[in-house]
Amino acid sequence: MPETSGQLPFDGDPPTDPQPPPGSSLNPPPSRSPNPLPCPAAAPPPEAGAVPVPVPGLIHVGDWLGPEARAELLAEIDAAPWSTPLRRRVQHYGHRYDYGRRGVTADVRSTVPPLPVWARRMAARLVREEFLDRAAEQVIVNEYEPGQGISAHVDSVPEFGPVVAAVSLGSRCLMDFTHPGDGTRLAVPLAPGDLLVLTGPARFTWRHAIAARKSDPGATGRVPRGRRVSVTFRTLARPDRA
C-alpha cells in the first residue's frame, strides 16, 4: 500500500452574527491574497496562506488562529461543561451527534446548547473567507489526550453538508487520509491554530483518522503528543432541520 508521510512542513511553526471588539484576535481583519493558490476540487477560493494538499479537495491553512487567539479559545472551551459519550471528552453545540446511529438526533435538540459567541464568530469568519457558503449549524469540540485517536471515517454524508472545517488547538498531531480504492495513505501534520477544510473527494471519498498513540514520527525523530483539542464546523445537509 503506497504511503506518504509529512506532506506538509511538520516543524514550521449571517448578518446577525455577534461582532467582537476591533482588533480581536478571534476575528482578525481579512487579508485575502489577490491571487489565491489553486486548490483542487475546492469550490471557494482559499484564504491567503491556504495550501493545496495531495488529497484532492483538502485545504490546509497554517496558523489560521494565532497564539493569543488560541489561548483565548481554549479558555472559553474549558469553561464550558464536557460530556463523555466516548472515551474522549466532547462538547456539542447546535445539534447533538448520535454516534450510535451516525446522525443528528433531533428529539434531544433542546438539551444541546446553541452555538456560543466564540463559535458564531468563527463560523462567520469561515463564511467571510469563503470556506463555507453559510454559517455552520453544528459544532463539535473533541479533546484528545496522548494515546487517544479516532478511527478512519467519512463525516456522515446524509447529515452534513459538502464542506467540513476543523481548527486544531493544543498539541501537534498527524492526521491520516486513506483512499478506500487503492489504499493510498497520506499523513498530514497539523500544528496548533491550523485550519483544515474538507471538500470534494477529501470530504466524500477519502477517510481521515488519527492514530491512537502517544507520539508521531517527525523529521528528526518521534514527536511526543500533548493534549489536543479540535473544533469542527459543519452545515446540515437538510437546512430545514436547523
PDB file of N, CA, C and O in Angstrom, residues 61-122:
ATOM      1  N   VAL A  61      -4.667  25.538   6.007  1.00  0.00           N
ATOM      2  CA  VAL A  61      -4.268  26.917   6.274  1.00  0.00           C
ATOM      3  C   VAL A  61      -3.491  26.931   7.585  1.00  0.00           C
ATOM      4  O   VAL A  61      -4.062  26.696   8.653  1.00  0.00           O
ATOM      5  N   GLY A  62      -2.201  27.163   7.504  1.00  0.00           N
ATOM      6  CA  GLY A  62      -1.380  27.201   8.704  1.00  0.00           C
ATOM      7  C   GLY A  62      -1.611  28.468   9.508  1.00  0.00           C
ATOM      8  O   GLY A  62      -1.810  29.555   8.945  1.00  0.00           O
ATOM      9  N   ASP A  63      -1.606  28.350  10.835  1.00  0.00           N
ATOM     10  CA  ASP A  63      -1.709  29.492  11.742  1.00  0.00           C
ATOM     11  C   ASP A  63      -2.956  30.336  11.477  1.00  0.00           C
ATOM     12  O   ASP A  63      -2.907  31.562  11.527  1.00  0.00           O
ATOM     13  N   TRP A  64      -4.067  29.673  11.181  1.00  0.00           N
ATOM     14  CA  TRP A  64      -5.326  30.396  10.965  1.00  0.00           C
ATOM     15  C   TRP A  64      -5.729  31.150  12.228  1.00  0.00           C
ATOM     16  O   TRP A  64      -6.318  32.222  12.163  1.00  0.00           O
ATOM     17  N   LEU A  65      -5.397  30.578  13.379  1.00  0.00           N
ATOM     18  CA  LEU A  65      -5.535  31.273  14.656  1.00  0.00           C
ATOM     19  C   LEU A  65      -4.151  31.462  15.250  1.00  0.00           C
ATOM     20  O   LEU A  65      -3.372  30.511  15.331  1.00  0.00           O
ATOM     21  N   GLY A  66      -3.840  32.676  15.648  1.00  0.00           N
ATOM     22  CA  GLY A  66      -2.552  32.956  16.260  1.00  0.00           C
ATOM     23  C   GLY A  66      -2.503  32.531  17.716  1.00  0.00           C
ATOM     24  O   GLY A  66      -3.517  32.098  18.290  1.00  0.00           O
ATOM     25  N   PRO A  67      -1.343  32.658  18.350  1.00  0.00           N
ATOM     26  CA  PRO A  67      -1.178  32.187  19.735  1.00  0.00           C
ATOM     27  C   PRO A  67      -2.159  32.798  20.727  1.00  0.00           C
ATOM     28  O   PRO A  67      -2.719  32.105  21.571  1.00  0.00           O
ATOM     29  N   GLU A  68      -2.385  34.108  20.645  1.00  0.00           N
ATOM     30  CA  GLU A  68      -3.297  34.759  21.588  1.00  0.00           C
ATOM     31  C   GLU A  68      -4.724  34.257  21.398  1.00  0.00           C
ATOM     32  O   GLU A  68      -5.431  33.954  22.369  1.00  0.00           O
ATOM     33  N   ALA A  69      -5.135  34.153  20.138  1.00  0.00           N
ATOM     34  CA  ALA A  69      -6.492  33.670  19.855  1.00  0.00           C
ATOM     35  C   ALA A  69      -6.669  32.233  20.311  1.00  0.00           C
ATOM     36  O   ALA A  69      -7.738  31.854  20.825  1.00  0.00           O
ATOM     37  N   ARG A  70      -5.637  31.405  20.140  1.00  0.00           N
ATOM     38  CA  ARG A  70      -5.722  30.007  20.568  1.00  0.00           C
ATOM     39  C   ARG A  70      -5.891  29.910  22.075  1.00  0.00           C
ATOM     40  O   ARG A  70      -6.685  29.114  22.584  1.00  0.00           O
ATOM     41  N   ALA A  71      -5.134  30.705  22.806  1.00  0.00           N
ATOM     42  CA  ALA A  71      -5.228  30.676  24.265  1.00  0.00           C
ATOM     43  C   ALA A  71      -6.611  31.126  24.732  1.00  0.00           C
ATOM     44  O   ALA A  71      -7.204  30.523  25.643  1.00  0.00           O
ATOM     45  N   GLU A  72      -7.140  32.186  24.115  1.00  0.00           N
ATOM     46  CA  GLU A  72      -8.469  32.678  24.469  1.00  0.00           C
ATOM     47  C   GLU A  72      -9.525  31.618  24.191  1.00  0.00           C
ATOM     48  O   GLU A  72     -10.430  31.380  25.012  1.00  0.00           O
ATOM     49  N   LEU A  73      -9.406  30.967  23.035  1.00  0.00           N
ATOM     50  CA  LEU A  73     -10.409  29.983  22.653  1.00  0.00           C
ATOM     51  C   LEU A  73     -10.382  28.769  23.564  1.00  0.00           C
ATOM     52  O   LEU A  73     -11.433  28.269  23.997  1.00  0.00           O
ATOM     53  N   LEU A  74      -9.195  28.270  23.890  1.00  0.00           N
ATOM     54  CA  LEU A  74      -9.103  27.123  24.797  1.00  0.00           C
ATOM     55  C   LEU A  74      -9.696  27.452  26.169  1.00  0.00           C
ATOM     56  O   LEU A  74     -10.353  26.613  26.794  1.00  0.00           O
ATOM     57  N   ALA A  75      -9.470  28.670  26.641  1.00  0.00           N
ATOM     58  CA  ALA A  75     -10.033  29.079  27.934  1.00  0.00           C
ATOM     59  C   ALA A  75     -11.558  29.094  27.874  1.00  0.00           C
ATOM     60  O   ALA A  75     -12.233  28.653  28.817  1.00  0.00           O
ATOM     61  N   GLU A  76     -12.117  29.598  26.755  1.00  0.00           N
ATOM     62  CA  GLU A  76     -13.568  29.614  26.584  1.00  0.00           C
ATOM     63  C   GLU A  76     -14.121  28.186  26.551  1.00  0.00           C
ATOM     64  O   GLU A  76     -15.139  27.875  27.172  1.00  0.00           O
ATOM     65  N   ILE A  77     -13.444  27.316  25.818  1.00  0.00           N
ATOM     66  CA  ILE A  77     -13.903  25.934  25.704  1.00  0.00           C
ATOM     67  C   ILE A  77     -13.863  25.230  27.056  1.00  0.00           C
ATOM     68  O   ILE A  77     -14.814  24.550  27.461  1.00  0.00           O
ATOM     69  N   ASP A  78     -12.766  25.394  27.783  1.00  0.00           N
ATOM     70  CA  ASP A  78     -12.610  24.692  29.049  1.00  0.00           C
ATOM     71  C   ASP A  78     -13.528  25.240  30.144  1.00  0.00           C
ATOM     72  O   ASP A  78     -13.733  24.583  31.172  1.00  0.00           O
ATOM     73  N   ALA A  79     -14.076  26.434  29.921  1.00  0.00           N
ATOM     74  CA  ALA A  79     -15.019  26.995  30.893  1.00  0.00           C
ATOM     75  C   ALA A  79     -16.403  26.378  30.759  1.00  0.00           C
ATOM     76  O   ALA A  79     -17.252  26.550  31.641  1.00  0.00           O
ATOM     77  N   ALA A  80     -16.628  25.649  29.676  1.00  0.00           N
ATOM     78  CA  ALA A  80     -17.929  25.010  29.442  1.00  0.00           C
ATOM     79  C   ALA A  80     -17.865  23.544  29.858  1.00  0.00           C
ATOM     80  O   ALA A  80     -16.785  22.944  29.895  1.00  0.00           O
ATOM     81  N   PRO A  81     -19.005  22.937  30.155  1.00  0.00           N
ATOM     82  CA  PRO A  81     -19.009  21.523  30.581  1.00  0.00           C
ATOM     83  C   PRO A  81     -18.689  20.581  29.428  1.00  0.00           C
ATOM     84  O   PRO A  81     -19.064  20.829  28.277  1.00  0.00           O
ATOM     85  N   TRP A  82     -17.996  19.493  29.753  1.00  0.00           N
ATOM     86  CA  TRP A  82     -17.687  18.453  28.786  1.00  0.00           C
ATOM     87  C   TRP A  82     -18.622  17.271  29.013  1.00  0.00           C
ATOM     88  O   TRP A  82     -19.080  17.041  30.127  1.00  0.00           O
ATOM     89  N   SER A  83     -18.854  16.496  27.975  1.00  0.00           N
ATOM     90  CA  SER A  83     -19.586  15.248  28.124  1.00  0.00           C
ATOM     91  C   SER A  83     -18.683  14.096  27.695  1.00  0.00           C
ATOM     92  O   SER A  83     -17.692  14.303  26.986  1.00  0.00           O
ATOM     93  N   THR A  84     -19.040  12.889  28.131  1.00  0.00           N
ATOM     94  CA  THR A  84     -18.166  11.737  27.868  1.00  0.00           C
ATOM     95  C   THR A  84     -18.941  10.565  27.283  1.00  0.00           C
ATOM     96  O   THR A  84     -18.970   9.474  27.871  1.00  0.00           O
ATOM     97  N   PRO A  85     -19.567  10.757  26.107  1.00  0.00           N
ATOM     98  CA  PRO A  85     -20.231   9.603  25.485  1.00  0.00           C
ATOM     99  C   PRO A  85     -19.222   8.623  24.897  1.00  0.00           C
ATOM    100  O   PRO A  85     -19.552   7.477  24.609  1.00  0.00           O
ATOM    101  N   LEU A  86     -17.990   9.072  24.741  1.00  0.00           N
ATOM    102  CA  LEU A  86     -16.916   8.262  24.193  1.00  0.00           C
ATOM    103  C   LEU A  86     -15.796   8.188  25.217  1.00  0.00           C
ATOM    104  O   LEU A  86     -15.888   8.730  26.310  1.00  0.00           O
ATOM    105  N   ARG A  87     -14.699   7.562  24.834  1.00  0.00           N
ATOM    106  CA  ARG A  87     -13.536   7.545  25.726  1.00  0.00           C
ATOM    107  C   ARG A  87     -12.907   8.928  25.834  1.00  0.00           C
ATOM    108  O   ARG A  87     -12.225   9.233  26.805  1.00  0.00           O
ATOM    109  N   ARG A  88     -13.113   9.756  24.817  1.00  0.00           N
ATOM    110  CA  ARG A  88     -12.606  11.123  24.861  1.00  0.00           C
ATOM    111  C   ARG A  88     -13.749  12.076  25.228  1.00  0.00           C
ATOM    112  O   ARG A  88     -14.925  11.745  25.073  1.00  0.00           O
ATOM    113  N   ARG A  89     -13.407  13.253  25.710  1.00  0.00           N
ATOM    114  CA  ARG A  89     -14.401  14.237  26.094  1.00  0.00           C
ATOM    115  C   ARG A  89     -14.821  15.066  24.863  1.00  0.00           C
ATOM    116  O   ARG A  89     -14.003  15.355  23.993  1.00  0.00           O
ATOM    117  N   VAL A  90     -16.099  15.441  24.847  1.00  0.00           N
ATOM    118  CA  VAL A  90     -16.626  16.203  23.715  1.00  0.00           C
ATOM    119  C   VAL A  90     -17.582  17.284  24.208  1.00  0.00           C
ATOM    120  O   VAL A  90     -18.094  17.232  25.331  1.00  0.00           O
ATOM    121  N   GLN A  91     -17.808  18.268  23.350  1.00  0.00           N
ATOM    122  CA  GLN A  91     -18.847  19.271  23.538  1.00  0.00           C
ATOM    123  C   GLN A  91     -19.627  19.380  22.230  1.00  0.00           C
ATOM    124  O   GLN A  91     -19.022  19.439  21.159  1.00  0.00           O
ATOM    125  N   HIS A  92     -20.966  19.372  22.316  1.00  0.00           N
ATOM    126  CA  HIS A  92     -21.821  19.513  21.142  1.00  0.00           C
ATOM    127  C   HIS A  92     -22.550  20.849  21.216  1.00  0.00           C
ATOM    128  O   HIS A  92     -23.055  21.223  22.286  1.00  0.00           O
ATOM    129  N   TYR A  93     -22.640  21.532  20.082  1.00  0.00           N
ATOM    130  CA  TYR A  93     -23.384  22.789  20.010  1.00  0.00           C
ATOM    131  C   TYR A  93     -24.277  22.780  18.775  1.00  0.00           C
ATOM    132  O   TYR A  93     -23.888  22.279  17.719  1.00  0.00           O
ATOM    133  N   GLY A  94     -25.480  23.341  18.923  1.00  0.00           N
ATOM    134  CA  GLY A  94     -26.423  23.424  17.822  1.00  0.00           C
ATOM    135  C   GLY A  94     -27.251  22.172  17.670  1.00  0.00           C
ATOM    136  O   GLY A  94     -28.476  22.208  17.734  1.00  0.00           O
ATOM    137  N   HIS A  95     -26.594  21.038  17.448  1.00  0.00           N
ATOM    138  CA  HIS A  95     -27.249  19.740  17.311  1.00  0.00           C
ATOM    139  C   HIS A  95     -26.333  18.678  17.908  1.00  0.00           C
ATOM    140  O   HIS A  95     -25.116  18.736  17.744  1.00  0.00           O
ATOM    141  N   ARG A  96     -26.941  17.704  18.566  1.00  0.00           N
ATOM    142  CA  ARG A  96     -26.167  16.599  19.111  1.00  0.00           C
ATOM    143  C   ARG A  96     -25.973  15.535  18.036  1.00  0.00           C
ATOM    144  O   ARG A  96     -26.894  15.198  17.296  1.00  0.00           O
ATOM    145  N   TYR A  97     -24.760  15.012  17.956  1.00  0.00           N
ATOM    146  CA  TYR A  97     -24.483  13.920  17.020  1.00  0.00           C
ATOM    147  C   TYR A  97     -24.566  12.600  17.759  1.00  0.00           C
ATOM    148  O   TYR A  97     -23.888  12.401  18.768  1.00  0.00           O
ATOM    149  N   ASP A  98     -25.421  11.713  17.262  1.00  0.00           N
ATOM    150  CA  ASP A  98     -25.602  10.395  17.869  1.00  0.00           C
ATOM    151  C   ASP A  98     -24.581   9.444  17.241  1.00  0.00           C
ATOM    152  O   ASP A  98     -24.698   9.086  16.067  1.00  0.00           O
ATOM    153  N   TYR A  99     -23.580   9.036  18.018  1.00  0.00           N
ATOM    154  CA  TYR A  99     -22.509   8.200  17.475  1.00  0.00           C
ATOM    155  C   TYR A  99     -22.997   6.795  17.130  1.00  0.00           C
ATOM    156  O   TYR A  99     -22.435   6.143  16.252  1.00  0.00           O
ATOM    157  N   GLY A 100     -24.044   6.343  17.795  1.00  0.00           N
ATOM    158  CA  GLY A 100     -24.551   5.004  17.528  1.00  0.00           C
ATOM    159  C   GLY A 100     -25.221   4.905  16.170  1.00  0.00           C
ATOM    160  O   GLY A 100     -24.943   3.991  15.392  1.00  0.00           O
ATOM    161  N   ARG A 101     -26.090   5.864  15.874  1.00  0.00           N
ATOM    162  CA  ARG A 101     -26.803   5.838  14.596  1.00  0.00           C
ATOM    163  C   ARG A 101     -26.142   6.700  13.533  1.00  0.00           C
ATOM    164  O   ARG A 101     -26.629   6.788  12.412  1.00  0.00           O
ATOM    165  N   ARG A 102     -25.023   7.331  13.890  1.00  0.00           N
ATOM    166  CA  ARG A 102     -24.269   8.187  12.956  1.00  0.00           C
ATOM    167  C   ARG A 102     -25.169   9.241  12.328  1.00  0.00           C
ATOM    168  O   ARG A 102     -25.246   9.386  11.104  1.00  0.00           O
ATOM    169  N   GLY A 103     -25.858   9.969  13.181  1.00  0.00           N
ATOM    170  CA  GLY A 103     -26.730  11.013  12.667  1.00  0.00           C
ATOM    171  C   GLY A 103     -27.061  12.038  13.730  1.00  0.00           C
ATOM    172  O   GLY A 103     -26.814  11.836  14.926  1.00  0.00           O
ATOM    173  N   VAL A 104     -27.621  13.154  13.287  1.00  0.00           N
ATOM    174  CA  VAL A 104     -28.061  14.200  14.190  1.00  0.00           C
ATOM    175  C   VAL A 104     -29.322  13.741  14.894  1.00  0.00           C
ATOM    176  O   VAL A 104     -30.246  13.219  14.265  1.00  0.00           O
ATOM    177  N   THR A 105     -29.362  13.906  16.192  1.00  0.00           N
ATOM    178  CA  THR A 105     -30.511  13.496  16.994  1.00  0.00           C
ATOM    179  C   THR A 105     -31.411  14.699  17.210  1.00  0.00           C
ATOM    180  O   THR A 105     -31.087  15.596  17.980  1.00  0.00           O
ATOM    181  N   ALA A 106     -32.523  14.716  16.524  1.00  0.00           N
ATOM    182  CA  ALA A 106     -33.411  15.876  16.580  1.00  0.00           C
ATOM    183  C   ALA A 106     -34.235  15.921  17.864  1.00  0.00           C
ATOM    184  O   ALA A 106     -34.531  16.989  18.390  1.00  0.00           O
ATOM    185  N   ASP A 107     -34.603  14.757  18.420  1.00  0.00           N
ATOM    186  CA  ASP A 107     -35.530  14.750  19.541  1.00  0.00           C
ATOM    187  C   ASP A 107     -34.910  15.221  20.844  1.00  0.00           C
ATOM    188  O   ASP A 107     -35.613  15.493  21.804  1.00  0.00           O
ATOM    189  N   VAL A 108     -33.581  15.357  20.891  1.00  0.00           N
ATOM    190  CA  VAL A 108     -32.959  15.871  22.118  1.00  0.00           C
ATOM    191  C   VAL A 108     -32.274  17.210  21.856  1.00  0.00           C
ATOM    192  O   VAL A 108     -31.428  17.645  22.614  1.00  0.00           O
ATOM    193  N   ARG A 109     -32.683  17.862  20.779  1.00  0.00           N
ATOM    194  CA  ARG A 109     -32.025  19.123  20.438  1.00  0.00           C
ATOM    195  C   ARG A 109     -32.151  20.153  21.553  1.00  0.00           C
ATOM    196  O   ARG A 109     -31.264  20.968  21.767  1.00  0.00           O
ATOM    197  N   SER A 110     -33.282  20.107  22.278  1.00  0.00           N
ATOM    198  CA  SER A 110     -33.498  21.102  23.325  1.00  0.00           C
ATOM    199  C   SER A 110     -32.447  21.002  24.422  1.00  0.00           C
ATOM    200  O   SER A 110     -32.253  21.947  25.187  1.00  0.00           O
ATOM    201  N   THR A 111     -31.783  19.848  24.552  1.00  0.00           N
ATOM    202  CA  THR A 111     -30.777  19.688  25.593  1.00  0.00           C
ATOM    203  C   THR A 111     -29.387  20.116  25.115  1.00  0.00           C
ATOM    204  O   THR A 111     -28.446  20.090  25.894  1.00  0.00           O
ATOM    205  N   VAL A 112     -29.266  20.468  23.851  1.00  0.00           N
ATOM    206  CA  VAL A 112     -27.978  20.859  23.303  1.00  0.00           C
ATOM    207  C   VAL A 112     -27.888  22.373  23.275  1.00  0.00           C
ATOM    208  O   VAL A 112     -28.775  23.035  22.724  1.00  0.00           O
ATOM    209  N   PRO A 113     -26.853  22.954  23.844  1.00  0.00           N
ATOM    210  CA  PRO A 113     -26.767  24.417  23.830  1.00  0.00           C
ATOM    211  C   PRO A 113     -26.564  24.950  22.419  1.00  0.00           C
ATOM    212  O   PRO A 113     -26.007  24.271  21.555  1.00  0.00           O
ATOM    213  N   PRO A 114     -27.018  26.163  22.167  1.00  0.00           N
ATOM    214  CA  PRO A 114     -26.774  26.782  20.866  1.00  0.00           C
ATOM    215  C   PRO A 114     -25.291  27.113  20.714  1.00  0.00           C
ATOM    216  O   PRO A 114     -24.521  27.017  21.683  1.00  0.00           O
ATOM    217  N   LEU A 115     -24.898  27.479  19.508  1.00  0.00           N
ATOM    218  CA  LEU A 115     -23.502  27.851  19.297  1.00  0.00           C
ATOM    219  C   LEU A 115     -23.162  29.034  20.189  1.00  0.00           C
ATOM    220  O   LEU A 115     -23.878  30.053  20.199  1.00  0.00           O
ATOM    221  N   PRO A 116     -22.086  28.927  20.975  1.00  0.00           N
ATOM    222  CA  PRO A 116     -21.687  30.059  21.813  1.00  0.00           C
ATOM    223  C   PRO A 116     -21.137  31.202  20.957  1.00  0.00           C
ATOM    224  O   PRO A 116     -20.904  31.052  19.752  1.00  0.00           O
ATOM    225  N   VAL A 117     -20.913  32.329  21.597  1.00  0.00           N
ATOM    226  CA  VAL A 117     -20.455  33.516  20.862  1.00  0.00           C
ATOM    227  C   VAL A 117     -19.171  33.230  20.094  1.00  0.00           C
ATOM    228  O   VAL A 117     -19.028  33.600  18.923  1.00  0.00           O
ATOM    229  N   TRP A 118     -18.207  32.544  20.739  1.00  0.00           N
ATOM    230  CA  TRP A 118     -16.930  32.299  20.054  1.00  0.00           C
ATOM    231  C   TRP A 118     -17.131  31.452  18.803  1.00  0.00           C
ATOM    232  O   TRP A 118     -16.458  31.661  17.781  1.00  0.00           O
ATOM    233  N   ALA A 119     -18.061  30.485  18.858  1.00  0.00           N
ATOM    234  CA  ALA A 119     -18.307  29.626  17.703  1.00  0.00           C
ATOM    235  C   ALA A 119     -19.004  30.395  16.588  1.00  0.00           C
ATOM    236  O   ALA A 119     -18.708  30.198  15.402  1.00  0.00           O
ATOM    237  N   ARG A 120     -19.935  31.283  16.946  1.00  0.00           N
ATOM    238  CA  ARG A 120     -20.617  32.076  15.927  1.00  0.00           C
ATOM    239  C   ARG A 120     -19.638  33.032  15.238  1.00  0.00           C
ATOM    240  O   ARG A 120     -19.735  33.257  14.028  1.00  0.00           O
ATOM    241  N   ARG A 121     -18.707  33.562  15.996  1.00  0.00           N
ATOM    242  CA  ARG A 121     -17.707  34.445  15.375  1.00  0.00           C
ATOM    243  C   ARG A 121     -16.825  33.682  14.390  1.00  0.00           C
ATOM    244  O   ARG A 121     -16.544  34.153  13.281  1.00  0.00           O
ATOM    245  N   MET A 122     -16.385  32.505  14.808  1.00  0.00           N
ATOM    246  CA  MET A 122     -15.531  31.719  13.918  1.00  0.00           C
ATOM    247  C   MET A 122     -16.308  31.236  12.702  1.00  0.00           C
ATOM    248  O   MET A 122     -15.778  31.219  11.579  1.00  0.00           O
TER     249      MET A 122
END
